[in-house]
Tab-separated table of N, CA, C and O in Angstrom:
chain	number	residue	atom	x	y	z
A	1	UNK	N	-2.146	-14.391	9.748
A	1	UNK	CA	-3.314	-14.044	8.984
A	1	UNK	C	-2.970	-14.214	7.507
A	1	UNK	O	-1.869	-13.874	7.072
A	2	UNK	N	-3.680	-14.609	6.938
A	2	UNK	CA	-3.410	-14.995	5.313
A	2	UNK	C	-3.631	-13.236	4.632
A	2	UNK	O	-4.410	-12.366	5.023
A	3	UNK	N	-2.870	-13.204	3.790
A	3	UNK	CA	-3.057	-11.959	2.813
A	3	UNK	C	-4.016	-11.933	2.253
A	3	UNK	O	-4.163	-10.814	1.761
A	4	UNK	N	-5.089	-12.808	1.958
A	4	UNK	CA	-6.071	-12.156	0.874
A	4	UNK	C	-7.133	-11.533	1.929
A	4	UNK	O	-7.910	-10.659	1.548
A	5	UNK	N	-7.147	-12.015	3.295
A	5	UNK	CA	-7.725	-11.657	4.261
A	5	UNK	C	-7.505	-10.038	5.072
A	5	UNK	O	-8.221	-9.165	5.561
A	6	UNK	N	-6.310	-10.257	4.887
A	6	UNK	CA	-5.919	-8.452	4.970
A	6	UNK	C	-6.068	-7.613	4.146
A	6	UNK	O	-6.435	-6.491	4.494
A	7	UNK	N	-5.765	-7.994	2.490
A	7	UNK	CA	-6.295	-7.351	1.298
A	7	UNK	C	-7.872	-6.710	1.400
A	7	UNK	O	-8.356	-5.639	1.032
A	8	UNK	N	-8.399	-7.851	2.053
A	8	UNK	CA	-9.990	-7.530	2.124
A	8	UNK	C	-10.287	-6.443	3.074
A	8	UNK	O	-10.911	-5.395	2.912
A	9	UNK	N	-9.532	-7.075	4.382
A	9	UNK	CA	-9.699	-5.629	5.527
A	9	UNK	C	-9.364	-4.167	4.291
A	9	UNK	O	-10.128	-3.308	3.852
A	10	UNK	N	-7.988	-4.410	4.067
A	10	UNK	CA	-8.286	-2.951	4.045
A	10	UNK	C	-8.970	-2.202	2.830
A	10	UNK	O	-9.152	-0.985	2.856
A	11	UNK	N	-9.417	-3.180	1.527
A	11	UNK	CA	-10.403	-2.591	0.693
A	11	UNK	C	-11.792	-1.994	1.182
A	11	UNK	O	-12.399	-1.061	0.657
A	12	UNK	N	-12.291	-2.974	2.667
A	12	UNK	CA	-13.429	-2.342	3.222
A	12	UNK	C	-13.061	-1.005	3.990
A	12	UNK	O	-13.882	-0.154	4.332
A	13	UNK	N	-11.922	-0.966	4.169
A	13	UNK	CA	-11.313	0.349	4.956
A	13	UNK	C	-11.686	1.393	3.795
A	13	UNK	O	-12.503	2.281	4.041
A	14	UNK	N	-11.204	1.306	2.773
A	14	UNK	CA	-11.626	2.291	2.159
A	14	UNK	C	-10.073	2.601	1.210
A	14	UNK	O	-9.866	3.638	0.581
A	15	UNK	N	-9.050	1.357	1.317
A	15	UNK	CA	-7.831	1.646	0.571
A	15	UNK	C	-7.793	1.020	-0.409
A	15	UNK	O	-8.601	0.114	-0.613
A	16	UNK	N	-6.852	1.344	-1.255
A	16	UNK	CA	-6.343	1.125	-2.915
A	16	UNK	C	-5.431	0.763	-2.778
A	16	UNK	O	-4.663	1.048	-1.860
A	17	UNK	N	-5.212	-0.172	-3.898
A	17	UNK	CA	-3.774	-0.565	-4.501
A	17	UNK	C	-3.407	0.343	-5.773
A	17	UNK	O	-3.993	0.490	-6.846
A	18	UNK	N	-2.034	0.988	-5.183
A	18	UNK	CA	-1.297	1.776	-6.180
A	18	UNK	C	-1.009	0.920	-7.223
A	18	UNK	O	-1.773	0.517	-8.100
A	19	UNK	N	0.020	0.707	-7.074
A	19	UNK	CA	1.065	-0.496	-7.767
A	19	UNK	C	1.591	-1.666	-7.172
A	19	UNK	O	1.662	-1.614	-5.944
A	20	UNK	N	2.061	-2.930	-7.829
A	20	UNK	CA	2.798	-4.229	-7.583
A	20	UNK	C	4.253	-3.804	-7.752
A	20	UNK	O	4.674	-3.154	-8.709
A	21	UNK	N	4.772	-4.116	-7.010
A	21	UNK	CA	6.450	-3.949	-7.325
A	21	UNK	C	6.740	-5.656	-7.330
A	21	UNK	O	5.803	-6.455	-7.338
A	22	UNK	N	8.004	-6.029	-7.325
A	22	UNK	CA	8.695	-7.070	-7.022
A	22	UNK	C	7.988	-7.644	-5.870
A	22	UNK	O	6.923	-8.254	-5.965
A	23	UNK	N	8.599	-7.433	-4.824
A	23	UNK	CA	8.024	-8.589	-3.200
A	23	UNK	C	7.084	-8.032	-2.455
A	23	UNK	O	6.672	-8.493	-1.391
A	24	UNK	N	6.410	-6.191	-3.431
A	24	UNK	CA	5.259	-5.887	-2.265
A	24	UNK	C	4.290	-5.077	-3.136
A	24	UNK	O	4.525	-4.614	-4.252
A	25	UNK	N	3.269	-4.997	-2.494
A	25	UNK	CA	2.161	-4.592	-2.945
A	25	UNK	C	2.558	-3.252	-2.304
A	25	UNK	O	3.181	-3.226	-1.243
A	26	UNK	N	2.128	-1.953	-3.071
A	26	UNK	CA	2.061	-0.712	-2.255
A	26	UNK	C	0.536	-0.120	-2.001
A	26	UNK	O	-0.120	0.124	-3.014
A	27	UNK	N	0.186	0.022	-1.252
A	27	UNK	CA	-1.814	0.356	-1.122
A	27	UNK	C	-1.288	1.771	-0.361
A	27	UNK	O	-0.278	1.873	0.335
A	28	UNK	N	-2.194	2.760	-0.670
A	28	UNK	CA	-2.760	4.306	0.141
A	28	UNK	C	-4.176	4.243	0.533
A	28	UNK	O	-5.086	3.590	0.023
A	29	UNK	N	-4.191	5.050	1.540
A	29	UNK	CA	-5.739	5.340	2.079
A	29	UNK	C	-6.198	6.753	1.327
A	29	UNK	O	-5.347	7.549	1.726
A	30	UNK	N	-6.728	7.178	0.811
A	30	UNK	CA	-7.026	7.791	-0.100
A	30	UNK	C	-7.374	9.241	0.904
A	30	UNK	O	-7.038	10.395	0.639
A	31	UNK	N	-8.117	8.777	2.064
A	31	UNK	CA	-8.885	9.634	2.810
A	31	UNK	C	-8.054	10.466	3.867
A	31	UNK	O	-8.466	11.404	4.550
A	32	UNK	N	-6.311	9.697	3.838
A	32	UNK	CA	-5.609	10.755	4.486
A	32	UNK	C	-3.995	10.587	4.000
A	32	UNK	O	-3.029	10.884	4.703
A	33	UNK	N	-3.937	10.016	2.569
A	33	UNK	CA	-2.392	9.945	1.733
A	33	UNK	C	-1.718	9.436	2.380
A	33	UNK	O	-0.545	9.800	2.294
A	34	UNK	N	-1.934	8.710	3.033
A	34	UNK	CA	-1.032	7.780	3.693
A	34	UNK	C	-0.706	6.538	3.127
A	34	UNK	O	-1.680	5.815	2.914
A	35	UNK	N	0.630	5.995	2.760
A	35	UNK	CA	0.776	4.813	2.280
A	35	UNK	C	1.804	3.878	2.976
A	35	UNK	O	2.631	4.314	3.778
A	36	UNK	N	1.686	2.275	2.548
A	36	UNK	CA	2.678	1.499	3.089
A	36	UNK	C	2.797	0.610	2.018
A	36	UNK	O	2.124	0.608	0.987
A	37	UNK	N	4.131	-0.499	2.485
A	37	UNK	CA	4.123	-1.473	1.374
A	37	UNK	C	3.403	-2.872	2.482
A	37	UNK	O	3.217	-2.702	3.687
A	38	UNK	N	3.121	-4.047	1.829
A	38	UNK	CA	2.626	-4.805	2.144
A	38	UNK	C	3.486	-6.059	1.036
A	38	UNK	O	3.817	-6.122	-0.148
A	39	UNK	N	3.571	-6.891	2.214
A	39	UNK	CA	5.018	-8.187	1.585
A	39	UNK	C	4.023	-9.267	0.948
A	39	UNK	O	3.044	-9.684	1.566
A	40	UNK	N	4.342	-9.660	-0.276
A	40	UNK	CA	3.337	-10.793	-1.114
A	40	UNK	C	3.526	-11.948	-0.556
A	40	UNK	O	3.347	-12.939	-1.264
A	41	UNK	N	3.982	-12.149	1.015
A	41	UNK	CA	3.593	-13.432	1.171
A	41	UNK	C	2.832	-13.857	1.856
A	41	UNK	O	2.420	-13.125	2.756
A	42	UNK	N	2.216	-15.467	1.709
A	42	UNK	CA	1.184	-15.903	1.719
A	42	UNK	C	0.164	-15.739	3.362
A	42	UNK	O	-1.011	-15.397	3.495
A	43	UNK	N	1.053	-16.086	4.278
A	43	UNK	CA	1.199	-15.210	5.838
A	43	UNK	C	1.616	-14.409	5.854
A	43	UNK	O	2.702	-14.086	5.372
A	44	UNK	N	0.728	-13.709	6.537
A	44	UNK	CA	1.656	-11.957	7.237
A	44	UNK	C	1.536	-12.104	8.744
A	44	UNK	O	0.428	-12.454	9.152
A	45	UNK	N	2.716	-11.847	9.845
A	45	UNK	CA	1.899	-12.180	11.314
A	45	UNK	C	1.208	-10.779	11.742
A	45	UNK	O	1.204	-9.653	11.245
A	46	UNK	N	0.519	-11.472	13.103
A	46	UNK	CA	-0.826	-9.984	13.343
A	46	UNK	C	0.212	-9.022	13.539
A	46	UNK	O	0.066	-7.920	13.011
A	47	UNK	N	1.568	-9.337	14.430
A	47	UNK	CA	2.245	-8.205	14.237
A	47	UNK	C	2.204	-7.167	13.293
A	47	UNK	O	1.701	-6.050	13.414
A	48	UNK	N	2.960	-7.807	12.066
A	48	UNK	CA	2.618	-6.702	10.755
A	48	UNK	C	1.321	-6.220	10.247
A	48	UNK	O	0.884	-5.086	10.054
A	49	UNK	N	0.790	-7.496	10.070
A	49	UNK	CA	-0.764	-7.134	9.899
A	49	UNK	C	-1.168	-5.527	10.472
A	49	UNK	O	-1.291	-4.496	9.811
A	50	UNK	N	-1.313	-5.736	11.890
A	50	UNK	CA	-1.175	-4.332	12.814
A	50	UNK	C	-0.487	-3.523	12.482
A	50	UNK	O	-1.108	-2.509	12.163
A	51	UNK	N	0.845	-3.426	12.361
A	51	UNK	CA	1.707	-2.628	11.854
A	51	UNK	C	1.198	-1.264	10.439
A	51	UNK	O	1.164	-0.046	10.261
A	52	UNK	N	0.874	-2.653	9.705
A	52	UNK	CA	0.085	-2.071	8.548
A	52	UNK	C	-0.755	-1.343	8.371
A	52	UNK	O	-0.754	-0.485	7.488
A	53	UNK	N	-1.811	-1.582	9.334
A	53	UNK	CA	-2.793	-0.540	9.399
A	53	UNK	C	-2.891	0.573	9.822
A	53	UNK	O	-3.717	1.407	9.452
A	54	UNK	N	-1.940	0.724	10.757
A	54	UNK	CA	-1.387	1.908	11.885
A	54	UNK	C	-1.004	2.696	11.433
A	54	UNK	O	-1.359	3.788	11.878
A	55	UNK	N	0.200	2.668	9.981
A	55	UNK	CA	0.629	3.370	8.931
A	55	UNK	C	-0.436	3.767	7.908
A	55	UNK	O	-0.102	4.711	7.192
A	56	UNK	N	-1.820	3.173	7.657
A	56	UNK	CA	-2.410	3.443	6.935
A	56	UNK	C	-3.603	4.145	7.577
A	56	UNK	O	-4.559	4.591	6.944
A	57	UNK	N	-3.415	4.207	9.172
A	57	UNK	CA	-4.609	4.900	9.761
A	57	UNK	C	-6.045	4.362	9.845
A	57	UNK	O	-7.030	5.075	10.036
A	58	UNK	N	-6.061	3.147	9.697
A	58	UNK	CA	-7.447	2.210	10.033
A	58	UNK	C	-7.153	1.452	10.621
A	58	UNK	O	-6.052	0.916	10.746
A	59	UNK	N	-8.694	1.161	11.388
A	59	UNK	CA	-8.747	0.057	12.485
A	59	UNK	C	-7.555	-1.059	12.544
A	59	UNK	O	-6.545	-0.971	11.846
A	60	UNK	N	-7.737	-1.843	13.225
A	60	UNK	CA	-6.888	-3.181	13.122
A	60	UNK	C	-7.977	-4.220	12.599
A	60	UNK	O	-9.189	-4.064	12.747
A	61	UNK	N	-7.381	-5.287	11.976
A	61	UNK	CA	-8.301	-6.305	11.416
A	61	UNK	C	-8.669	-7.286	12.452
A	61	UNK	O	-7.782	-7.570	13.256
A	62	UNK	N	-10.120	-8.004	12.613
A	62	UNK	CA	-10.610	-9.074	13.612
A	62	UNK	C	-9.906	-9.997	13.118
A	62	UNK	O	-9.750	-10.523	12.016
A	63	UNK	N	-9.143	-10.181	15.091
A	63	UNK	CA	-8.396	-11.428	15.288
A	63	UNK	C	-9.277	-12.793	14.978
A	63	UNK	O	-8.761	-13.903	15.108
């Protein structure tokens, strides 16, 4: 799945981007303080993709 495509999932989720570090983006869900990092590259597989959201407590993104 391309990152700007997951970026999007989870802004409609209802999450923020904290800060940019070096190789990751860090985003929280606001609605239960939960945060993860997310890797700036250009693919992410659905694995992580999934991964990601699970830690952030929203849906999974359409395959």
């Amino acid at each position: 799945m391309k990152r700007r495509d997951l970026l999007l999932h989870l802004r409609q989720q209802g999450c923020q981007l904290l800060r940019e570090g070096g190789e990751h983006f860090i985003w929280e869900n606001p609605a239960n303080h939960r945060r993860t990092a997310i890797p700036r590259h250009r693919e992410i597989t659905d694995f992580t993709a999934a991964s990601i959201c699970r830690q952030l407590g929203i849906s999974l993104p359409p395959a």
